[in-house]
PDB file of C-alpha atoms in Angstrom:
ATOM      1  CA  UNK A  97      10.283 -35.084  -1.679  1.00 52.00           C
ATOM      2  CA  UNK A  98      11.438 -33.795   1.762  1.00 53.00           C
ATOM      3  CA  UNK A  99      10.319 -30.180   2.841  1.00 57.00           C
ATOM      4  CA  UNK A 100      13.156 -27.493   3.474  1.00 59.00           C
ATOM      5  CA  UNK A 101      13.429 -26.529   6.989  1.00 62.00           C
ATOM      6  CA  UNK A 102      11.768 -23.101   7.673  1.00 64.00           C
ATOM      7  CA  UNK A 103      14.692 -20.552   8.355  1.00 77.00           C
ATOM      8  CA  UNK A 104      13.771 -17.417   9.938  1.00 76.00           C
ATOM      9  CA  UNK A 105      17.058 -15.703   8.644  1.00 78.00           C
ATOM     10  CA  UNK A 106      16.275 -16.460   5.059  1.00 80.00           C
ATOM     11  CA  UNK A 107      12.514 -15.401   5.630  1.00 80.00           C
ATOM     12  CA  UNK A 108      13.483 -11.829   6.955  1.00 80.00           C
ATOM     13  CA  UNK A 109      16.485 -11.409   4.468  1.00 80.00           C
ATOM     14  CA  UNK A 110      13.946 -11.846   1.499  1.00 80.00           C
ATOM     15  CA  UNK A 111      11.431  -9.814   3.581  1.00 83.00           C
ATOM     16  CA  UNK A 112      13.948  -6.675   3.424  1.00 82.00           C
ATOM     17  CA  UNK A 113      14.365  -7.473  -0.145  1.00 84.00           C
ATOM     18  CA  UNK A 114      10.414  -7.077  -1.036  1.00 85.00           C
ATOM     19  CA  UNK A 115      10.546  -3.820   0.761  1.00 84.00           C
ATOM     20  CA  UNK A 116      12.620  -2.178  -1.728  1.00 86.00           C
ATOM     21  CA  UNK A 117       9.814  -2.438  -4.550  1.00 86.00           C
ATOM     22  CA  UNK A 118       7.316   0.057  -2.814  1.00 87.00           C
ATOM     23  CA  UNK A 119      10.172   2.015  -1.428  1.00 87.00           C
ATOM     24  CA  UNK A 120      11.715   2.543  -4.909  1.00 88.00           C
ATOM     25  CA  UNK A 121       8.438   3.502  -6.172  1.00 89.00           C
ATOM     26  CA  UNK A 122       8.124   6.486  -3.474  1.00 90.00           C
ATOM     27  CA  UNK A 123      11.149   7.843  -4.755  1.00 90.00           C
ATOM     28  CA  UNK A 124       9.862   8.590  -8.200  1.00 92.00           C
ATOM     29  CA  UNK A 125       6.463   9.407  -6.881  1.00 93.00           C
ATOM     30  CA  UNK A 126       7.648  11.643  -4.288  1.00 93.00           C
ATOM     31  CA  UNK A 127       9.586  13.779  -7.108  1.00 94.00           C
ATOM     32  CA  UNK A 128       6.296  13.923  -9.032  1.00 94.00           C
ATOM     33  CA  UNK A 129       4.329  14.980  -5.991  1.00 94.00           C
ATOM     34  CA  UNK A 130       6.823  17.585  -5.203  1.00 94.00           C
ATOM     35  CA  UNK A 131       7.390  19.263  -8.638  1.00 94.00           C
ATOM     36  CA  UNK A 132       3.418  19.185  -9.089  1.00 93.00           C
ATOM     37  CA  UNK A 133       2.967  20.681  -5.603  1.00 94.00           C
ATOM     38  CA  UNK A 134       5.540  23.193  -5.531  1.00 93.00           C
ATOM     39  CA  UNK A 135       4.759  24.707  -9.215  1.00 94.00           C
ATOM     40  CA  UNK A 136       1.283  24.938  -8.328  1.00 92.00           C
ATOM     41  CA  UNK A 137       1.282  26.411  -4.922  1.00 92.00           C
ATOM     42  CA  UNK A 138       0.166  30.143  -4.548  1.00 92.00           C
ATOM     43  CA  UNK A 139       3.221  31.505  -3.371  1.00 93.00           C
ATOM     44  CA  UNK A 140       5.091  30.294  -6.431  1.00 92.00           C
ATOM     45  CA  UNK A 141       2.707  31.507  -8.806  1.00 92.00           C
ATOM     46  CA  UNK A 142       2.800  34.767  -7.052  1.00 92.00           C
ATOM     47  CA  UNK A 143       6.653  34.691  -7.536  1.00 92.00           C
ATOM     48  CA  UNK A 144       6.912  33.206 -10.990  1.00 91.00           C
ATOM     49  CA  UNK A 145       3.560  34.404 -12.611  1.00 91.00           C
ATOM     50  CA  UNK A 146       4.537  32.900 -16.059  1.00 92.00           C
ATOM     51  CA  UNK A 147       3.602  29.612 -14.634  1.00 91.00           C
ATOM     52  CA  UNK A 148       0.119  30.683 -14.171  1.00 91.00           C
ATOM     53  CA  UNK A 149      -0.926  29.431 -17.481  1.00 91.00           C
ATOM     54  CA  UNK A 150      -3.933  27.141 -17.274  1.00 92.00           C
ATOM     55  CA  UNK A 151      -2.440  24.246 -19.282  1.00 94.00           C
ATOM     56  CA  UNK A 152       0.739  24.347 -16.936  1.00 93.00           C
ATOM     57  CA  UNK A 153      -1.492  24.529 -14.056  1.00 93.00           C
ATOM     58  CA  UNK A 154      -3.439  21.298 -15.357  1.00 95.00           C
ATOM     59  CA  UNK A 155       0.017  19.341 -15.838  1.00 95.00           C
ATOM     60  CA  UNK A 156       1.367  20.556 -12.344  1.00 95.00           C
ATOM     61  CA  UNK A 157      -1.842  19.465 -10.261  1.00 94.00           C
ATOM     62  CA  UNK A 158      -2.012  16.030 -12.543  1.00 96.00           C
ATOM     63  CA  UNK A 159       1.720  15.333 -11.468  1.00 95.00           C
ATOM     64  CA  UNK A 160       0.827  16.359  -7.848  1.00 94.00           C
ATOM     65  CA  UNK A 161      -2.144  13.841  -7.891  1.00 94.00           C
ATOM     66  CA  UNK A 162      -0.339  10.990  -9.580  1.00 93.00           C
ATOM     67  CA  UNK A 163       2.504  11.496  -7.254  1.00 92.00           C
ATOM     68  CA  UNK A 164       0.302  11.326  -4.166  1.00 91.00           C
ATOM     69  CA  UNK A 165      -0.808   7.632  -5.200  1.00 88.00           C
ATOM     70  CA  UNK A 166       1.926   5.870  -3.882  1.00 88.00           C
ATOM     71  CA  UNK A 167       1.541   7.450  -0.684  1.00 89.00           C
ATOM     72  CA  UNK A 168      -2.109   6.995  -0.135  1.00 90.00           C
ATOM     73  CA  UNK A 169      -2.147   3.257  -1.234  1.00 92.00           C
ATOM     74  CA  UNK A 170       1.153   2.531   0.403  1.00 93.00           C
ATOM     75  CA  UNK A 171      -0.076  -0.210   2.740  1.00 94.00           C
ATOM     76  CA  UNK A 172      -1.881  -2.069  -0.326  1.00 95.00           C
ATOM     77  CA  UNK A 173       1.364  -1.748  -2.401  1.00 94.00           C
ATOM     78  CA  UNK A 174       3.198  -3.572   0.680  1.00 94.00           C
ATOM     79  CA  UNK A 175       0.495  -5.881   0.834  1.00 95.00           C
ATOM     80  CA  UNK A 176       0.911  -7.362  -2.647  1.00 94.00           C
ATOM     81  CA  UNK A 177       4.689  -6.749  -3.008  1.00 93.00           C
ATOM     82  CA  UNK A 178       5.593  -8.889   0.244  1.00 93.00           C
ATOM     83  CA  UNK A 179       3.974 -11.901  -1.595  1.00 93.00           C
ATOM     84  CA  UNK A 180       4.914 -11.398  -4.868  1.00 91.00           C
ATOM     85  CA  UNK A 181       8.864 -11.012  -3.521  1.00 89.00           C
ATOM     86  CA  UNK A 182       8.887 -13.882  -1.471  1.00 87.00           C
ATOM     87  CA  UNK A 183       6.806 -16.531  -3.310  1.00 88.00           C
ATOM     88  CA  UNK A 184       8.871 -18.826  -5.493  1.00 87.00           C
ATOM     89  CA  UNK A 185       5.912 -20.094  -7.682  1.00 89.00           C
ATOM     90  CA  UNK A 186       2.754 -18.577  -8.891  1.00 90.00           C
ATOM     91  CA  UNK A 187       3.960 -15.018  -8.301  1.00 89.00           C
ATOM     92  CA  UNK A 188       1.215 -13.344  -9.775  1.00 91.00           C
ATOM     93  CA  UNK A 189      -1.349 -15.364  -7.975  1.00 92.00           C
ATOM     94  CA  UNK A 190       0.434 -14.544  -4.700  1.00 93.00           C
ATOM     95  CA  UNK A 191       0.297 -10.626  -5.575  1.00 94.00           C
ATOM     96  CA  UNK A 192      -3.304 -10.855  -6.167  1.00 95.00           C
ATOM     97  CA  UNK A 193      -3.891 -12.863  -3.175  1.00 95.00           C
ATOM     98  CA  UNK A 194      -2.271  -9.796  -1.424  1.00 96.00           C
ATOM     99  CA  UNK A 195      -4.847  -7.596  -2.824  1.00 96.00           C
ATOM    100  CA  UNK A 196      -7.694  -9.699  -2.106  1.00 96.00           C
ATOM    101  CA  UNK A 197      -6.545 -10.130   1.733  1.00 96.00           C
ATOM    102  CA  UNK A 198      -5.803  -6.404   2.115  1.00 97.00           C
ATOM    103  CA  UNK A 199      -9.484  -5.714   1.117  1.00 96.00           C
ATOM    104  CA  UNK A 200     -10.749  -8.601   3.144  1.00 97.00           C
ATOM    105  CA  UNK A 201      -8.884  -7.257   6.128  1.00 96.00           C
ATOM    106  CA  UNK A 202     -10.546  -3.935   6.002  1.00 96.00           C
ATOM    107  CA  UNK A 203     -14.115  -5.279   5.137  1.00 97.00           C
ATOM    108  CA  UNK A 204     -13.603  -7.649   8.000  1.00 97.00           C
ATOM    109  CA  UNK A 205     -12.686  -4.493  10.427  1.00 96.00           C
ATOM    110  CA  UNK A 206     -15.637  -2.497   9.226  1.00 96.00           C
ATOM    111  CA  UNK A 207     -17.802  -5.556   9.572  1.00 97.00           C
ATOM    112  CA  UNK A 208     -16.775  -5.931  13.300  1.00 97.00           C
ATOM    113  CA  UNK A 209     -16.845  -2.082  13.940  1.00 95.00           C
ATOM    114  CA  UNK A 210     -20.450  -1.691  12.462  1.00 95.00           C
ATOM    115  CA  UNK A 211     -21.844  -4.962  14.300  1.00 96.00           C
ATOM    116  CA  UNK A 212     -20.262  -3.833  17.756  1.00 95.00           C
ATOM    117  CA  UNK A 213     -21.561  -0.227  17.203  1.00 93.00           C
ATOM    118  CA  UNK A 214     -18.016   1.180  17.218  1.00 93.00           C
ATOM    119  CA  UNK A 215     -18.129   2.853  13.889  1.00 93.00           C
ATOM    120  CA  UNK A 216     -16.971   6.282  14.288  1.00 92.00           C
ATOM    121  CA  UNK A 217     -18.822   9.265  12.670  1.00 92.00           C
ATOM    122  CA  UNK A 218     -17.247  10.889   9.614  1.00 91.00           C
ATOM    123  CA  UNK A 219     -16.428  13.950  11.431  1.00 91.00           C
ATOM    124  CA  UNK A 220     -14.531  12.073  14.247  1.00 91.00           C
ATOM    125  CA  UNK A 221     -12.547   9.385  12.369  1.00 92.00           C
ATOM    126  CA  UNK A 222      -9.128  10.557  13.391  1.00 92.00           C
ATOM    127  CA  UNK A 223     -10.111  10.704  16.832  1.00 92.00           C
ATOM    128  CA  UNK A 224     -11.716   7.188  16.984  1.00 91.00           C
ATOM    129  CA  UNK A 225      -8.442   5.685  15.102  1.00 92.00           C
ATOM    130  CA  UNK A 226     -10.406   5.203  12.099  1.00 95.00           C
ATOM    131  CA  UNK A 227      -9.893   6.224   8.325  1.00 93.00           C
ATOM    132  CA  UNK A 228     -11.285   5.462   5.375  1.00 93.00           C
ATOM    133  CA  UNK A 229      -9.357   2.839   3.041  1.00 92.00           C
ATOM    134  CA  UNK A 230     -10.286   2.390  -0.641  1.00 92.00           C
ATOM    135  CA  UNK A 231     -13.796   3.603   0.472  1.00 92.00           C
ATOM    136  CA  UNK A 232     -14.016   1.252   3.317  1.00 94.00           C
ATOM    137  CA  UNK A 233     -14.259   2.857   6.779  1.00 95.00           C
ATOM    138  CA  UNK A 234     -11.941   0.878   9.136  1.00 95.00           C
ATOM    139  CA  UNK A 235      -9.404   1.047  11.737  1.00 95.00           C
ATOM    140  CA  UNK A 236      -6.228   3.116  10.592  1.00 92.00           C
ATOM    141  CA  UNK A 237      -3.152   0.643  10.415  1.00 92.00           C
ATOM    142  CA  UNK A 238      -1.017   2.204   7.973  1.00 90.00           C
ATOM    143  CA  UNK A 239       1.617   0.229   6.196  1.00 92.00           C
ATOM    144  CA  UNK A 240       1.644  -2.054   9.261  1.00 94.00           C
ATOM    145  CA  UNK A 241      -1.660  -3.654   8.225  1.00 94.00           C
ATOM    146  CA  UNK A 242      -0.363  -4.288   4.685  1.00 94.00           C
ATOM    147  CA  UNK A 243       2.939  -5.844   5.931  1.00 94.00           C
ATOM    148  CA  UNK A 244       1.012  -7.890   8.266  1.00 95.00           C
ATOM    149  CA  UNK A 245      -1.417  -9.061   5.571  1.00 96.00           C
ATOM    150  CA  UNK A 246       1.576  -9.336   3.110  1.00 94.00           C
ATOM    151  CA  UNK A 247       3.233 -11.990   5.416  1.00 93.00           C
ATOM    152  CA  UNK A 248       0.060 -13.888   6.299  1.00 95.00           C
ATOM    153  CA  UNK A 249      -0.829 -13.972   2.545  1.00 95.00           C
ATOM    154  CA  UNK A 250       2.945 -15.260   1.740  1.00 92.00           C
ATOM    155  CA  UNK A 251       2.450 -17.973   4.702  1.00 92.00           C
ATOM    156  CA  UNK A 252      -0.571 -19.297   3.150  1.00 93.00           C
ATOM    157  CA  UNK A 253       0.484 -19.265  -0.610  1.00 93.00           C
ATOM    158  CA  UNK A 254       3.745 -21.078   0.278  1.00 88.00           C
ATOM    159  CA  UNK A 255       1.704 -23.863   1.984  1.00 88.00           C
ATOM    160  CA  UNK A 256      -1.350 -23.909  -0.219  1.00 87.00           C
ATOM    161  CA  UNK A 257      -0.504 -22.906  -3.911  1.00 81.00           C
ATOM    162  CA  UNK A 258      -0.155 -26.350  -5.463  1.00 81.00           C
ATOM    163  CA  UNK A 259      -3.363 -27.846  -3.944  1.00 80.00           C
ATOM    164  CA  UNK A 260      -5.886 -28.724  -6.559  1.00 77.00           C
TER     165      UNK A 260
END
């Protein structure tokens, strides 16, 4: 069986399609976040006092919390969506590998920062370019970190998914 030649155009076209899954989720989560935040803000409650019911405020704060999920974990969503969208076989394994790869990247960076004495104090994280990702202090890479991990995981998965 002859291997198909790697086509950069096809790869980038597929990569663009995989971006649509997390981006489409952002629209819905943005609505939840916006509605929840706006109806629980002090200025809205001052203008519309009938919204200041405890049960309504719980619902609005819940909507705000759930809506913020996609924005908080967007790099992880990209790390999982890219292998899921690009893989032709064993898509579930590819997505799970994206999760494992993302956590491993952050743990590796934390290990390096710890061993070299560059781990910033919790009060000075932003100044040092560091942040907390899923409880792991690491270099703040944002969505780019998730995209890089997703591409690496896809490339590894496409070459090694059938090895037994």
